[in-house]
Structure formats: structure tokens, C-alpha cells
């Protein structure tokens, strides 16, 4: 299952049923989970853990040193969750000591061609990054986030669960969960109704989220005033609680 031209460090731990293609390079202190496929010419750098059942296509660069002037060669890590697909020429960097030492890609992510995940980023489950989507350092993406092609996201931005970022957007502030954002600079365009319906959100939950969104973003209230009204007037289903807590806890400021 390992092509004879592949270069595998003796310290790498290769699980059962792993496929490694021609001219791939796997460095030391790497763990590759069972059933994972590594494409031709892929490079997996040191201190990387790849989960089981992943598929990494040709020419991907996984776990290279972070592009950060504060990095001085310290031991840092990259973890990739089970079932993640990484397409051609994607790049994912390890963390920095300043950012906690870890970059983490969640389970069942789909990272399309030429995507970039910089140091200390963390993505949730079932995240999709379309072609050329770019995450700067220290970014956090929640579960089921979709980022369109050619999107650039600023350092330290947080994107909430089930948010959808339209293509060719520039995101400089936090994006709340369950919404659509697009533009340069990105602005909000309502709830991600299509995505939420595909994930089988109930009609009552969608009504509650719509009411909360209107209170927060449509009538000119401060965050404090809006959160008080949401708690008083909207049914406190878990999604509404998540929505308002995300907005209250934002340190960069929330996209409006």
C-alpha cells in the first residue's frame, strides 16, 4: 500500500490499510490513522497527527512550519480529524507557542484545492472550505461552517456554527452562527435558511432564530439592549442561546 518511491521516516507511525502514493514524503513524529490515503507528491511534515479514513490528494503540504515571525523553531503540532478530505495544493501549517501550540482541523472537513489554514486555527466538524479559501492565524470555525471560494478571513476572527460565507468575501470581524455573510468587507444577509433546512432544523427553531436576528440586527439596539430583549421575547431554544452568547462574547466585534 506504500509506493516504493515514497520516503517514510522510520519514526512515523503508519496505521493499517494506509495508502501512500508515489514520491510522497512523510517525516518523523507523524501518525497516520487507519485507512487514510496519501496522494502522490504530498508532504507531511513533522509533529502531525492525521486521523483515520482521511484522504489527502496530490501536492498537498501538511504541517509545515507556521508563517509567523514569532515562530523560532519550537515544537508545535497539527491534528487532522477523522474522515477529512484535503484536495490538491492545500496547505495547513502547525501552531505556534504564542497560540497554544496546536492547529486543529475537525472531523469530516472538506478542504478544496489551494485552500490555506494558517497557524493556530481550529475548525469544527463538517466544515467546507471552497477553492482558494484562506484562513489567517488564530481563526476559529464552528461546526458545519461553509466558506466560499476566494474568501480571506482576518486573524483572530471567529465564525459561528452553520454560518455561510459567500465567495470572494473579506471577513474582518466575527460572524455569528446560523447566518449568511458576504462582501468586501463582509456584511450579514440574513439567516442561512437553505443550510439550516438541509440540516433539518425545525420550523419553530427557524422562527425563533429569525426573531432573534431581527431584534439584534434590524432595529438599532446596542448588544446589551438586544440581548435583554431576545431573552425576554424569544423562546430560549439552544440555537437562540448559542446565537446570543456568541454575540455577547465577541472580542473583535460582530459583523453587522
PDB file of C-alpha atoms in Angstrom, residues 82-243:
ATOM      1  CA  UNK A  82     -11.252  11.549  11.086  1.00  0.00           C
ATOM      2  CA  UNK A  83     -12.664  11.465   7.585  1.00  0.00           C
ATOM      3  CA  UNK A  84     -11.298  14.795   6.404  1.00  0.00           C
ATOM      4  CA  UNK A  85     -10.689  15.317   2.670  1.00  0.00           C
ATOM      5  CA  UNK A  86      -7.851  17.610   1.604  1.00  0.00           C
ATOM      6  CA  UNK A  87      -7.629  18.418  -2.101  1.00  0.00           C
ATOM      7  CA  UNK A  88      -4.761  19.376  -4.395  1.00  0.00           C
ATOM      8  CA  UNK A  89      -2.214  22.021  -3.324  1.00  0.00           C
ATOM      9  CA  UNK A  90      -3.919  22.730   0.002  1.00  0.00           C
ATOM     10  CA  UNK A  91      -1.598  23.993   2.756  1.00  0.00           C
ATOM     11  CA  UNK A  92      -2.033  23.602   6.521  1.00  0.00           C
ATOM     12  CA  UNK A  93       0.558  24.932   8.992  1.00  0.00           C
ATOM     13  CA  UNK A  94       1.401  23.828  12.512  1.00  0.00           C
ATOM     14  CA  UNK A  95       0.679  26.045  15.510  1.00  0.00           C
ATOM     15  CA  UNK A  96       2.885  28.499  17.399  1.00  0.00           C
ATOM     16  CA  UNK A  97       3.806  28.639  21.060  1.00  0.00           C
ATOM     17  CA  UNK A  98       2.062  32.026  21.266  1.00  0.00           C
ATOM     18  CA  UNK A  99      -1.188  30.463  20.016  1.00  0.00           C
ATOM     19  CA  UNK A 100      -1.144  27.382  22.225  1.00  0.00           C
ATOM     20  CA  UNK A 101       0.993  25.178  20.004  1.00  0.00           C
ATOM     21  CA  UNK A 102      -1.779  23.493  18.000  1.00  0.00           C
ATOM     22  CA  UNK A 103      -3.563  23.833  14.697  1.00  0.00           C
ATOM     23  CA  UNK A 104      -6.642  21.590  14.670  1.00  0.00           C
ATOM     24  CA  UNK A 105      -8.778  20.513  11.707  1.00  0.00           C
ATOM     25  CA  UNK A 106     -12.007  18.842  12.787  1.00  0.00           C
ATOM     26  CA  UNK A 107     -13.668  15.643  11.647  1.00  0.00           C
ATOM     27  CA  UNK A 108     -15.139  15.285   8.155  1.00  0.00           C
ATOM     28  CA  UNK A 109     -13.878  18.617   6.869  1.00  0.00           C
ATOM     29  CA  UNK A 110     -13.719  19.143   3.104  1.00  0.00           C
ATOM     30  CA  UNK A 111     -10.820  21.389   2.117  1.00  0.00           C
ATOM     31  CA  UNK A 112     -10.865  22.066  -1.619  1.00  0.00           C
ATOM     32  CA  UNK A 113      -7.923  22.870  -3.900  1.00  0.00           C
ATOM     33  CA  UNK A 114      -5.494  25.641  -2.891  1.00  0.00           C
ATOM     34  CA  UNK A 115      -7.119  26.278   0.479  1.00  0.00           C
ATOM     35  CA  UNK A 116      -4.854  27.543   3.249  1.00  0.00           C
ATOM     36  CA  UNK A 117      -5.217  27.060   7.007  1.00  0.00           C
ATOM     37  CA  UNK A 118      -2.624  29.080   8.911  1.00  0.00           C
ATOM     38  CA  UNK A 119      -1.100  28.504  12.341  1.00  0.00           C
ATOM     39  CA  UNK A 120      -3.243  28.054  15.447  1.00  0.00           C
ATOM     40  CA  UNK A 121      -6.545  27.813  13.556  1.00  0.00           C
ATOM     41  CA  UNK A 122      -9.275  25.480  14.780  1.00  0.00           C
ATOM     42  CA  UNK A 123     -12.152  24.156  12.684  1.00  0.00           C
ATOM     43  CA  UNK A 124     -15.202  22.251  13.870  1.00  0.00           C
ATOM     44  CA  UNK A 125     -16.915  19.234  12.339  1.00  0.00           C
ATOM     45  CA  UNK A 126     -18.079  19.080   8.705  1.00  0.00           C
ATOM     46  CA  UNK A 127     -16.524  22.388   7.700  1.00  0.00           C
ATOM     47  CA  UNK A 128     -16.256  23.121   3.960  1.00  0.00           C
ATOM     48  CA  UNK A 129     -13.613  25.449   2.527  1.00  0.00           C
ATOM     49  CA  UNK A 130     -14.086  26.044  -1.207  1.00  0.00           C
ATOM     50  CA  UNK A 131     -11.199  26.637  -3.619  1.00  0.00           C
ATOM     51  CA  UNK A 132      -8.660  29.273  -2.551  1.00  0.00           C
ATOM     52  CA  UNK A 133     -10.339  29.999   0.775  1.00  0.00           C
ATOM     53  CA  UNK A 134      -7.679  31.418   3.100  1.00  0.00           C
ATOM     54  CA  UNK A 135      -7.644  31.404   6.900  1.00  0.00           C
ATOM     55  CA  UNK A 136      -5.079  33.656   8.578  1.00  0.00           C
ATOM     56  CA  UNK A 137      -3.725  32.734  12.012  1.00  0.00           C
ATOM     57  CA  UNK A 138      -5.726  32.068  15.186  1.00  0.00           C
ATOM     58  CA  UNK A 139      -9.114  31.718  13.439  1.00  0.00           C
ATOM     59  CA  UNK A 140     -11.893  29.541  14.890  1.00  0.00           C
ATOM     60  CA  UNK A 141     -14.616  27.990  12.746  1.00  0.00           C
ATOM     61  CA  UNK A 142     -17.615  26.285  14.328  1.00  0.00           C
ATOM     62  CA  UNK A 143     -19.349  23.126  13.153  1.00  0.00           C
ATOM     63  CA  UNK A 144     -20.927  22.977   9.678  1.00  0.00           C
ATOM     64  CA  UNK A 145     -19.416  26.266   8.514  1.00  0.00           C
ATOM     65  CA  UNK A 146     -19.148  26.784   4.735  1.00  0.00           C
ATOM     66  CA  UNK A 147     -16.577  29.226   3.362  1.00  0.00           C
ATOM     67  CA  UNK A 148     -16.867  30.138  -0.326  1.00  0.00           C
ATOM     68  CA  UNK A 149     -14.103  30.351  -2.883  1.00  0.00           C
ATOM     69  CA  UNK A 150     -11.517  33.157  -2.747  1.00  0.00           C
ATOM     70  CA  UNK A 151     -12.599  34.180   0.762  1.00  0.00           C
ATOM     71  CA  UNK A 152      -9.970  35.776   3.024  1.00  0.00           C
ATOM     72  CA  UNK A 153     -10.546  35.748   6.789  1.00  0.00           C
ATOM     73  CA  UNK A 154      -8.592  38.054   9.111  1.00  0.00           C
ATOM     74  CA  UNK A 155      -6.539  36.840  12.070  1.00  0.00           C
ATOM     75  CA  UNK A 156      -8.403  36.030  15.311  1.00  0.00           C
ATOM     76  CA  UNK A 157     -11.845  36.054  13.666  1.00  0.00           C
ATOM     77  CA  UNK A 158     -14.441  33.561  14.916  1.00  0.00           C
ATOM     78  CA  UNK A 159     -17.156  32.073  12.703  1.00  0.00           C
ATOM     79  CA  UNK A 160     -20.197  30.548  14.418  1.00  0.00           C
ATOM     80  CA  UNK A 161     -21.860  27.188  13.742  1.00  0.00           C
ATOM     81  CA  UNK A 162     -23.744  26.753  10.448  1.00  0.00           C
ATOM     82  CA  UNK A 163     -22.617  30.117   9.073  1.00  0.00           C
ATOM     83  CA  UNK A 164     -22.179  30.528   5.311  1.00  0.00           C
ATOM     84  CA  UNK A 165     -19.581  32.921   3.855  1.00  0.00           C
ATOM     85  CA  UNK A 166     -20.191  33.866   0.217  1.00  0.00           C
ATOM     86  CA  UNK A 167     -17.399  33.684  -2.328  1.00  0.00           C
ATOM     87  CA  UNK A 168     -14.771  36.407  -2.742  1.00  0.00           C
ATOM     88  CA  UNK A 169     -15.551  37.923   0.655  1.00  0.00           C
ATOM     89  CA  UNK A 170     -13.157  39.652   3.043  1.00  0.00           C
ATOM     90  CA  UNK A 171     -14.066  38.867   6.645  1.00  0.00           C
ATOM     91  CA  UNK A 172     -12.552  41.156   9.297  1.00  0.00           C
ATOM     92  CA  UNK A 173     -14.997  40.713  12.210  1.00  0.00           C
ATOM     93  CA  UNK A 174     -16.716  37.750  13.839  1.00  0.00           C
ATOM     94  CA  UNK A 175     -19.614  36.091  12.002  1.00  0.00           C
ATOM     95  CA  UNK A 176     -22.464  34.884  14.260  1.00  0.00           C
ATOM     96  CA  UNK A 177     -23.816  31.351  13.939  1.00  0.00           C
ATOM     97  CA  UNK A 178     -26.639  30.458  11.520  1.00  0.00           C
ATOM     98  CA  UNK A 179     -26.217  33.467   9.197  1.00  0.00           C
ATOM     99  CA  UNK A 180     -25.075  34.322   5.669  1.00  0.00           C
ATOM    100  CA  UNK A 181     -22.284  36.853   5.218  1.00  0.00           C
ATOM    101  CA  UNK A 182     -20.756  38.162   2.005  1.00  0.00           C
ATOM    102  CA  UNK A 183     -18.933  41.114   0.522  1.00  0.00           C
ATOM    103  CA  UNK A 184     -15.760  43.165   0.853  1.00  0.00           C
ATOM    104  CA  UNK A 185     -15.954  43.954   3.733  1.00  0.00           C
ATOM    105  CA  UNK A 186     -18.416  41.198   4.608  1.00  0.00           C
ATOM    106  CA  UNK A 187     -21.871  42.156   5.852  1.00  0.00           C
ATOM    107  CA  UNK A 188     -24.753  39.984   7.010  1.00  0.00           C
ATOM    108  CA  UNK A 189     -27.570  38.963   4.661  1.00  0.00           C
ATOM    109  CA  UNK A 190     -29.986  37.173   6.978  1.00  0.00           C
ATOM    110  CA  UNK A 191     -30.189  33.606   8.198  1.00  0.00           C
ATOM    111  CA  UNK A 192     -28.624  30.690   6.332  1.00  0.00           C
ATOM    112  CA  UNK A 193     -32.097  29.289   5.693  1.00  0.00           C
ATOM    113  CA  UNK A 194     -31.115  26.807   2.981  1.00  0.00           C
ATOM    114  CA  UNK A 195     -28.267  25.364   5.010  1.00  0.00           C
ATOM    115  CA  UNK A 196     -30.349  25.151   8.177  1.00  0.00           C
ATOM    116  CA  UNK A 197     -33.203  23.387   6.389  1.00  0.00           C
ATOM    117  CA  UNK A 198     -30.746  20.898   4.901  1.00  0.00           C
ATOM    118  CA  UNK A 199     -29.611  20.132   8.444  1.00  0.00           C
ATOM    119  CA  UNK A 200     -33.247  19.522   9.437  1.00  0.00           C
ATOM    120  CA  UNK A 201     -33.694  22.484  11.767  1.00  0.00           C
ATOM    121  CA  UNK A 202     -37.330  22.619  12.856  1.00  0.00           C
ATOM    122  CA  UNK A 203     -39.683  25.370  11.692  1.00  0.00           C
ATOM    123  CA  UNK A 204     -40.130  26.576  15.261  1.00  0.00           C
ATOM    124  CA  UNK A 205     -36.360  26.879  15.732  1.00  0.00           C
ATOM    125  CA  UNK A 206     -36.055  28.808  12.475  1.00  0.00           C
ATOM    126  CA  UNK A 207     -38.829  31.179  13.596  1.00  0.00           C
ATOM    127  CA  UNK A 208     -37.061  31.780  16.906  1.00  0.00           C
ATOM    128  CA  UNK A 209     -33.728  32.429  15.194  1.00  0.00           C
ATOM    129  CA  UNK A 210     -35.366  34.800  12.722  1.00  0.00           C
ATOM    130  CA  UNK A 211     -36.955  36.782  15.556  1.00  0.00           C
ATOM    131  CA  UNK A 212     -33.654  36.933  17.456  1.00  0.00           C
ATOM    132  CA  UNK A 213     -31.796  38.050  14.310  1.00  0.00           C
ATOM    133  CA  UNK A 214     -34.332  40.833  13.710  1.00  0.00           C
ATOM    134  CA  UNK A 215     -34.026  42.124  17.279  1.00  0.00           C
ATOM    135  CA  UNK A 216     -30.215  42.127  17.218  1.00  0.00           C
ATOM    136  CA  UNK A 217     -29.582  43.499  13.730  1.00  0.00           C
ATOM    137  CA  UNK A 218     -32.660  45.288  12.398  1.00  0.00           C
ATOM    138  CA  UNK A 219     -33.870  47.807  14.955  1.00  0.00           C
ATOM    139  CA  UNK A 220     -30.739  49.684  16.002  1.00  0.00           C
ATOM    140  CA  UNK A 221     -30.239  48.372  19.533  1.00  0.00           C
ATOM    141  CA  UNK A 222     -26.960  48.014  21.390  1.00  0.00           C
ATOM    142  CA  UNK A 223     -25.731  44.481  22.074  1.00  0.00           C
ATOM    143  CA  UNK A 224     -26.814  44.766  25.716  1.00  0.00           C
ATOM    144  CA  UNK A 225     -30.284  46.039  24.811  1.00  0.00           C
ATOM    145  CA  UNK A 226     -30.739  43.413  22.094  1.00  0.00           C
ATOM    146  CA  UNK A 227     -29.635  40.505  24.277  1.00  0.00           C
ATOM    147  CA  UNK A 228     -32.045  41.556  27.015  1.00  0.00           C
ATOM    148  CA  UNK A 229     -34.930  41.705  24.551  1.00  0.00           C
ATOM    149  CA  UNK A 230     -34.027  38.361  22.988  1.00  0.00           C
ATOM    150  CA  UNK A 231     -34.033  36.698  26.400  1.00  0.00           C
ATOM    151  CA  UNK A 232     -37.345  38.326  27.277  1.00  0.00           C
ATOM    152  CA  UNK A 233     -39.196  37.862  23.979  1.00  0.00           C
ATOM    153  CA  UNK A 234     -37.775  34.815  22.166  1.00  0.00           C
ATOM    154  CA  UNK A 235     -38.090  31.164  23.125  1.00  0.00           C
ATOM    155  CA  UNK A 236     -34.720  30.108  24.555  1.00  0.00           C
ATOM    156  CA  UNK A 237     -34.067  27.099  22.373  1.00  0.00           C
ATOM    157  CA  UNK A 238     -30.386  26.013  22.329  1.00  0.00           C
ATOM    158  CA  UNK A 239     -29.760  27.690  18.974  1.00  0.00           C
ATOM    159  CA  UNK A 240     -31.007  31.077  20.187  1.00  0.00           C
ATOM    160  CA  UNK A 241     -28.898  30.752  23.338  1.00  0.00           C
ATOM    161  CA  UNK A 242     -25.837  29.931  21.195  1.00  0.00           C
ATOM    162  CA  UNK A 243     -26.599  32.865  18.882  1.00  0.00           C
TER     163      UNK A 243
END
